[in-house]
Amino acid sequence: MSNKRRREQPTVDAELVEIFEDLASENEEIRLKAAKTLLLKALPGADTSSEQLIKILRRLIRGLCSGRKAARLGFSVALTELLVQILGPHGKEFPDLNLGVAELIKILEEQTNVGGSVSGQEERDHHFGRLFGAEAFIKSHVLFRDDTAIDCWAQVLDIIYSLAIKKPWLREECGWILYEATQSLSVHTFDLKYAQLIIDKLHAAGLARTPEGLAVWIATQSLFPLVNLPLDVWRGEDPLYKTEKTKLAQLLKESSVTDSTRNGSDVKAPSKGIWNSKLHFAWDVVLAALLDIHSQPAVKRTKPSKRLNFVDFWHEAVDNSLFIASSSDERKYWGFLLFQRMFRDAPEHLLPVLFSKNLMRCLMNQLSSPERYLHRIAEKTLKVVVAKVEAHPQLVVSALNGLLGPNGETHFDQITKTKTVENLLTQVNDKTLRELLPVFDKAILRPEVKDEKAAASRRQMIADQLVSVVRSRQIALEETNPAVHESFASIKQILAMFVKYAYFTVEEAHNGKHSVPEPPVSKASQEMFRSRITSCLTHVIAKAVDPSHSAYDVVCIIRYQEGLDNGQQIIFDADHSIRKVIRKSWKTLDKVHSKAKSAKAQKRSYLRAFKLLYSLTILQVYNGDADAVNVLDDLKDCYGTLVKHNAKGELGGSELLVEVLLSFVSKPSLLYRRLAQQVFSAFAPDVNAMGLQSMIRVLETKESMLGQEEMFDHEDEEDQDDANSNDNEPFDIEEIDMLDANAMSSPIHNNAEPGTSNTPSNSNSDSDLETSNDELSAFDAKLAEALRTQPPNRSSNSPHPADSDSDMSSTQMLALDTHLASIFRARKSQSTPKSRQKSAKETITSFKCRVLDLLEIYIKHQHANPLALSLLLPVLTLLTSTTSTLVSTKASAIMREYSRLCKGKVVPAVTDAEPIFDLLSKVHAEAMKGGSNAHASACSQASLLLVKTLAARGRQNLKRVVAVYAATQERMLFEGASCGVRMSFFTDWLNWCATARK
């Protein structure tokens, strides 16, 4: 048996093994702690020998080639700090350590050398290790010691440049290391020779015209003005020279750029071949140079007049390079990233430049469909814009100018199917709104389309956006501070813009003050602008302390513009008598406006109410509503009775005002409903029994076609009589020709022969009487549109239609006949008895709901007024007669509110108890009719309200009340089912008795 020599086991430092393991940890704290422990272990005086220190250095360099976890990060930090400790400017002295920078560079090359047959991944790891090692040498500053030869710095640069040439996918990392090295040389004021060597080797390697070379060049040029730059790379040795912008744009998008460098031969830097979703750092360097964003002053060798500016750079390198139609999706992606970065960082005055033509086209295309390849990055781009504006609201002008301006679209939200503009408009304040209004005005004036329908659509969208701005001003209107006046001023500017296009036409420019709209504003658009004025006033009236303010502004703007000789022609055209009524109304309105400024609280509310009434009624006259002229006469009488002479009890004042308000609430308009509510609230104390009776009459109307005829025919007959008595009878026809017939609130013309309009001679006339006003207006509008296809020389006084048609060709007459036949067929299909019955019911129930809203206001203000008790029985009757759930709900709510408000001593103070007892008996009779639960509850509430009123008059009245309840209970007991009173009726009574006894 032979004796074998035992192999010696190498000694293993378990602590070092653990440290190296921790250096590869993915946890940054663990890596830094391990690096600190390693440095302490390598300090002079520690147990580590020079031989062990060299082994540690070799192990750290070898660890840079490891792809395990975060090994490169941990080992590079440890290596950098260890080099500083050993060989840095303030390094420690290590005894017996014979190791210099040149030897360490040799170790780096040996340890990271790719030898033999290795896999592609191992080769990449070794290249990364060599690059990380070179970076550690640079960051440790061991190459810049006075006793270190410049050749060491040259060796490290050769390592970096060779990697950049040999492996294009590493070129950006190599360029970043050199760019940071240039920055570091400047910060630590190292010798100029190091920066010079960077440029010389950059030029020799043929990398000067690469994105990386560009960044290094600009950094060296600005930080080291004494460096000798090559003359054959950039004109004037400046990449930002004006004439170099095309080459600069090609370089930044990483196209192949010929570089005439070494020995005059053309050299092309190899392409990367791999697309990176992140922007190249060279973009940041160039943009910082263009925007003068530097941590320290930069030195420019080129005169400012010959240097490229940001505007030209953006259009050339971004808009006409990354966003051209032939550009790839990957480059467009870079373009969106650039836009996001610049919108966040660029100064405010440059933000409009970012919304360039090709960029906006690409942005809208990508947003138009979720199927687009760049849809998500386009959405993120808009989010960046909105977020920036929300943080800095003053930027909203630049953002909206870009989205809606020449390169954007006025209907941006519609195209992109987003709410970007809508969201941005919420950030508009009064100051920025003044800056934005010219943008909207220009977009209305020139929608950039020739088609009339397309122009009308864009104008409507702009108008809707401005209405949303008015809505956002409502909060300010509720505050009592100077912001209120600014808000009103902003709203006035918007209303003035609407007025210009709603009530005036511009046929030719006058002294350059007004431009002619192209295409011209159509009648439909004029009507649309009028409706948007109504929408604005509706929102303002609901919130403003003085709701008459904006309405008065609108009519004042119309009057002022009408009196100017500036090329604008008002659309409204009326005869002398109508003009006379308007002039008189204006005199009254001006007096009301003047008195309201200095009047006391109660009278001021009256005057503001009349100011609102007059303003909106005059506006209706300008809108072509013939009935509004008669309303102006009624308002004159109301003003003279209720305010001017201050005669509350004079007959005719309050009931006439109620009739006027009822005419307003009968219109299908939220504005006039709110108008009536505002005015009624002011004059509720002046409403007398006749005024209440006018509203009760509406509640008693049947919800059918017969009820509609009874409610509206009487008014129509009076209007017809007024029209027949007017010497200027053609006014109604002129108004219809001038305005869109759909805008008329009720029919104001009659084509029948005199004396036959009220005679139901045949079934057709009966059918016409049953047709609703809205249907007639729409039908007449279609007829008018068809008849306007005739030649313009048709005589309006021709007694025979055949004569007026004599100038038409056979083809024209056949086309007109076909058009009229289709209109009448559509009319016949729409006007079925069932549809007319349904329309009539909806009209009456809607009217009742609005009247109930007025009565609710009256109850809130006048619940202690004995006159309010007259509403009890009509409301109870309405609960059983109506078939509308909405009407029933509103009536029940009124009764419930009335009962709630009248408690304690706050009850109607009556002088005579007999009418109240009579009313109590009628309420009990109504309760015995039976009905819904709502009806039974309302009857009980009404009865107890009357009981509380009688008790307040004198407790002796309760004896008769007990008798009334006893009689009702007796009938319930003996009459059985014929008496529909509910048991809850008596339960509520007993509960009240228990409370009253206390």
mmCIF file of N, CA, C and O in Angstrom, residues 38-71:
data_model
loop_
_atom_site.group_PDB
_atom_site.id
_atom_site.type_symbol
_atom_site.label_atom_id
_atom_site.label_comp_id
_atom_site.label_asym_id
_atom_site.label_seq_id
_atom_site.Cartn_x
_atom_site.Cartn_y
_atom_site.Cartn_z
ATOM 1 N N LEU A 38 -15.755 45.938 3.102
ATOM 2 C CA LEU A 38 -14.567 45.572 2.335
ATOM 3 C C LEU A 38 -13.492 46.663 2.440
ATOM 4 O O LEU A 38 -12.291 46.365 2.583
ATOM 5 N N LEU A 39 -13.921 47.925 2.392
ATOM 6 C CA LEU A 39 -12.960 49.019 2.493
ATOM 7 C C LEU A 39 -12.290 49.040 3.870
ATOM 8 O O LEU A 39 -11.088 49.305 3.997
ATOM 9 N N LEU A 40 -13.052 48.783 4.889
ATOM 10 C CA LEU A 40 -12.471 48.738 6.241
ATOM 11 C C LEU A 40 -11.460 47.606 6.369
ATOM 12 O O LEU A 40 -10.432 47.720 7.050
ATOM 13 N N LYS A 41 -11.764 46.511 5.692
ATOM 14 C CA LYS A 41 -10.875 45.356 5.745
ATOM 15 C C LYS A 41 -9.567 45.634 5.006
ATOM 16 O O LYS A 41 -8.515 45.065 5.331
ATOM 17 N N ALA A 42 -9.624 46.551 3.997
ATOM 18 C CA ALA A 42 -8.446 46.831 3.174
ATOM 19 C C ALA A 42 -7.669 48.053 3.639
ATOM 20 O O ALA A 42 -6.733 48.484 2.957
ATOM 21 N N LEU A 43 -8.012 48.628 4.758
ATOM 22 C CA LEU A 43 -7.292 49.803 5.262
ATOM 23 C C LEU A 43 -5.877 49.429 5.692
ATOM 24 O O LEU A 43 -5.639 48.308 6.163
ATOM 25 N N PRO A 44 -4.941 50.386 5.567
ATOM 26 C CA PRO A 44 -3.586 50.107 6.079
ATOM 27 C C PRO A 44 -3.645 49.831 7.583
ATOM 28 O O PRO A 44 -4.352 50.506 8.325
ATOM 29 N N GLY A 45 -2.903 48.882 8.022
ATOM 30 C CA GLY A 45 -2.930 48.519 9.424
ATOM 31 C C GLY A 45 -3.841 47.369 9.728
ATOM 32 O O GLY A 45 -3.790 46.774 10.810
ATOM 33 N N ALA A 46 -4.711 47.035 8.759
ATOM 34 C CA ALA A 46 -5.584 45.873 8.946
ATOM 35 C C ALA A 46 -4.771 44.611 8.678
ATOM 36 O O ALA A 46 -3.608 44.646 8.291
ATOM 37 N N ASP A 47 -5.375 43.483 8.868
ATOM 38 C CA ASP A 47 -4.670 42.215 8.710
ATOM 39 C C ASP A 47 -4.447 41.835 7.253
ATOM 40 O O ASP A 47 -3.794 40.821 6.964
ATOM 41 N N THR A 48 -4.996 42.602 6.327
ATOM 42 C CA THR A 48 -4.890 42.277 4.905
ATOM 43 C C THR A 48 -3.496 42.638 4.392
ATOM 44 O O THR A 48 -3.040 43.772 4.545
ATOM 45 N N SER A 49 -2.862 41.683 3.749
ATOM 46 C CA SER A 49 -1.524 41.903 3.201
ATOM 47 C C SER A 49 -1.627 42.494 1.797
ATOM 48 O O SER A 49 -2.708 42.548 1.214
ATOM 49 N N SER A 50 -0.436 42.911 1.286
ATOM 50 C CA SER A 50 -0.417 43.468 -0.072
ATOM 51 C C SER A 50 -0.853 42.421 -1.087
ATOM 52 O O SER A 50 -1.564 42.721 -2.058
ATOM 53 N N GLU A 51 -0.442 41.178 -0.859
ATOM 54 C CA GLU A 51 -0.838 40.096 -1.773
ATOM 55 C C GLU A 51 -2.340 39.890 -1.753
ATOM 56 O O GLU A 51 -2.976 39.717 -2.800
ATOM 57 N N GLN A 52 -2.917 39.919 -0.548
ATOM 58 C CA GLN A 52 -4.371 39.757 -0.440
ATOM 59 C C GLN A 52 -5.099 40.946 -1.078
ATOM 60 O O GLN A 52 -6.164 40.777 -1.691
ATOM 61 N N LEU A 53 -4.525 42.136 -0.951
ATOM 62 C CA LEU A 53 -5.155 43.328 -1.538
ATOM 63 C C LEU A 53 -5.202 43.219 -3.066
ATOM 64 O O LEU A 53 -6.209 43.570 -3.692
ATOM 65 N N ILE A 54 -4.106 42.713 -3.644
ATOM 66 C CA ILE A 54 -4.098 42.522 -5.097
ATOM 67 C C ILE A 54 -5.131 41.480 -5.509
ATOM 68 O O ILE A 54 -5.824 41.617 -6.524
ATOM 69 N N LYS A 55 -5.257 40.417 -4.697
ATOM 70 C CA LYS A 55 -6.282 39.402 -4.987
ATOM 71 C C LYS A 55 -7.687 40.005 -4.927
ATOM 72 O O LYS A 55 -8.555 39.668 -5.734
ATOM 73 N N ILE A 56 -7.878 40.890 -3.945
ATOM 74 C CA ILE A 56 -9.196 41.532 -3.835
ATOM 75 C C ILE A 56 -9.485 42.375 -5.077
ATOM 76 O O ILE A 56 -10.597 42.361 -5.639
ATOM 77 N N LEU A 57 -8.460 43.133 -5.535
ATOM 78 C CA LEU A 57 -8.636 43.946 -6.730
ATOM 79 C C LEU A 57 -8.954 43.076 -7.950
ATOM 80 O O LEU A 57 -9.839 43.399 -8.755
ATOM 81 N N ARG A 58 -8.218 41.960 -8.090
ATOM 82 C CA ARG A 58 -8.498 41.045 -9.198
ATOM 83 C C ARG A 58 -9.918 40.479 -9.105
ATOM 84 O O ARG A 58 -10.613 40.344 -10.110
ATOM 85 N N ARG A 59 -10.314 40.140 -7.871
ATOM 86 C CA ARG A 59 -11.664 39.556 -7.702
ATOM 87 C C ARG A 59 -12.747 40.583 -8.024
ATOM 88 O O ARG A 59 -13.768 40.238 -8.617
ATOM 89 N N LEU A 60 -12.499 41.838 -7.649
ATOM 90 C CA LEU A 60 -13.489 42.874 -7.966
ATOM 91 C C LEU A 60 -13.597 43.103 -9.470
ATOM 92 O O LEU A 60 -14.711 43.255 -10.008
ATOM 93 N N ILE A 61 -12.441 43.122 -10.155
ATOM 94 C CA ILE A 61 -12.474 43.322 -11.610
ATOM 95 C C ILE A 61 -13.143 42.138 -12.291
ATOM 96 O O ILE A 61 -13.940 42.301 -13.212
ATOM 97 N N ARG A 62 -12.819 40.929 -11.819
ATOM 98 C CA ARG A 62 -13.448 39.738 -12.403
ATOM 99 C C ARG A 62 -14.957 39.725 -12.127
ATOM 100 O O ARG A 62 -15.752 39.261 -12.954
ATOM 101 N N GLY A 63 -15.354 40.278 -10.975
ATOM 102 C CA GLY A 63 -16.785 40.315 -10.645
ATOM 103 C C GLY A 63 -17.580 41.250 -11.538
ATOM 104 O O GLY A 63 -18.803 41.110 -11.666
ATOM 105 N N LEU A 64 -16.884 42.207 -12.189
ATOM 106 C CA LEU A 64 -17.590 43.104 -13.110
ATOM 107 C C LEU A 64 -18.122 42.360 -14.333
ATOM 108 O O LEU A 64 -19.028 42.844 -15.018
ATOM 109 N N CYS A 65 -17.529 41.208 -14.613
ATOM 110 C CA CYS A 65 -17.963 40.418 -15.777
ATOM 111 C C CYS A 65 -19.112 39.480 -15.437
ATOM 112 O O CYS A 65 -19.555 38.693 -16.300
ATOM 113 N N SER A 66 -19.586 39.529 -14.234
ATOM 114 C CA SER A 66 -20.654 38.625 -13.816
ATOM 115 C C SER A 66 -22.022 39.243 -14.127
ATOM 116 O O SER A 66 -22.266 40.423 -13.838
ATOM 117 N N GLY A 67 -22.894 38.456 -14.680
ATOM 118 C CA GLY A 67 -24.256 38.904 -14.951
ATOM 119 C C GLY A 67 -25.214 38.503 -13.855
ATOM 120 O O GLY A 67 -26.438 38.620 -14.014
ATOM 121 N N ARG A 68 -24.682 38.033 -12.727
ATOM 122 C CA ARG A 68 -25.523 37.542 -11.638
ATOM 123 C C ARG A 68 -26.102 38.705 -10.843
ATOM 124 O O ARG A 68 -25.381 39.578 -10.370
ATOM 125 N N LYS A 69 -27.395 38.714 -10.685
ATOM 126 C CA LYS A 69 -28.115 39.719 -9.888
ATOM 127 C C LYS A 69 -27.615 41.129 -10.221
ATOM 128 O O LYS A 69 -27.622 41.546 -11.375
ATOM 129 N N ALA A 70 -27.180 41.867 -9.179
ATOM 130 C CA ALA A 70 -26.683 43.239 -9.369
ATOM 131 C C ALA A 70 -25.185 43.292 -9.123
ATOM 132 O O ALA A 70 -24.664 44.239 -8.521
ATOM 133 N N ALA A 71 -24.457 42.256 -9.581
ATOM 134 C CA ALA A 71 -23.028 42.140 -9.281
ATOM 135 C C ALA A 71 -22.246 43.322 -9.842
ATOM 136 O O ALA A 71 -21.368 43.868 -9.167
#
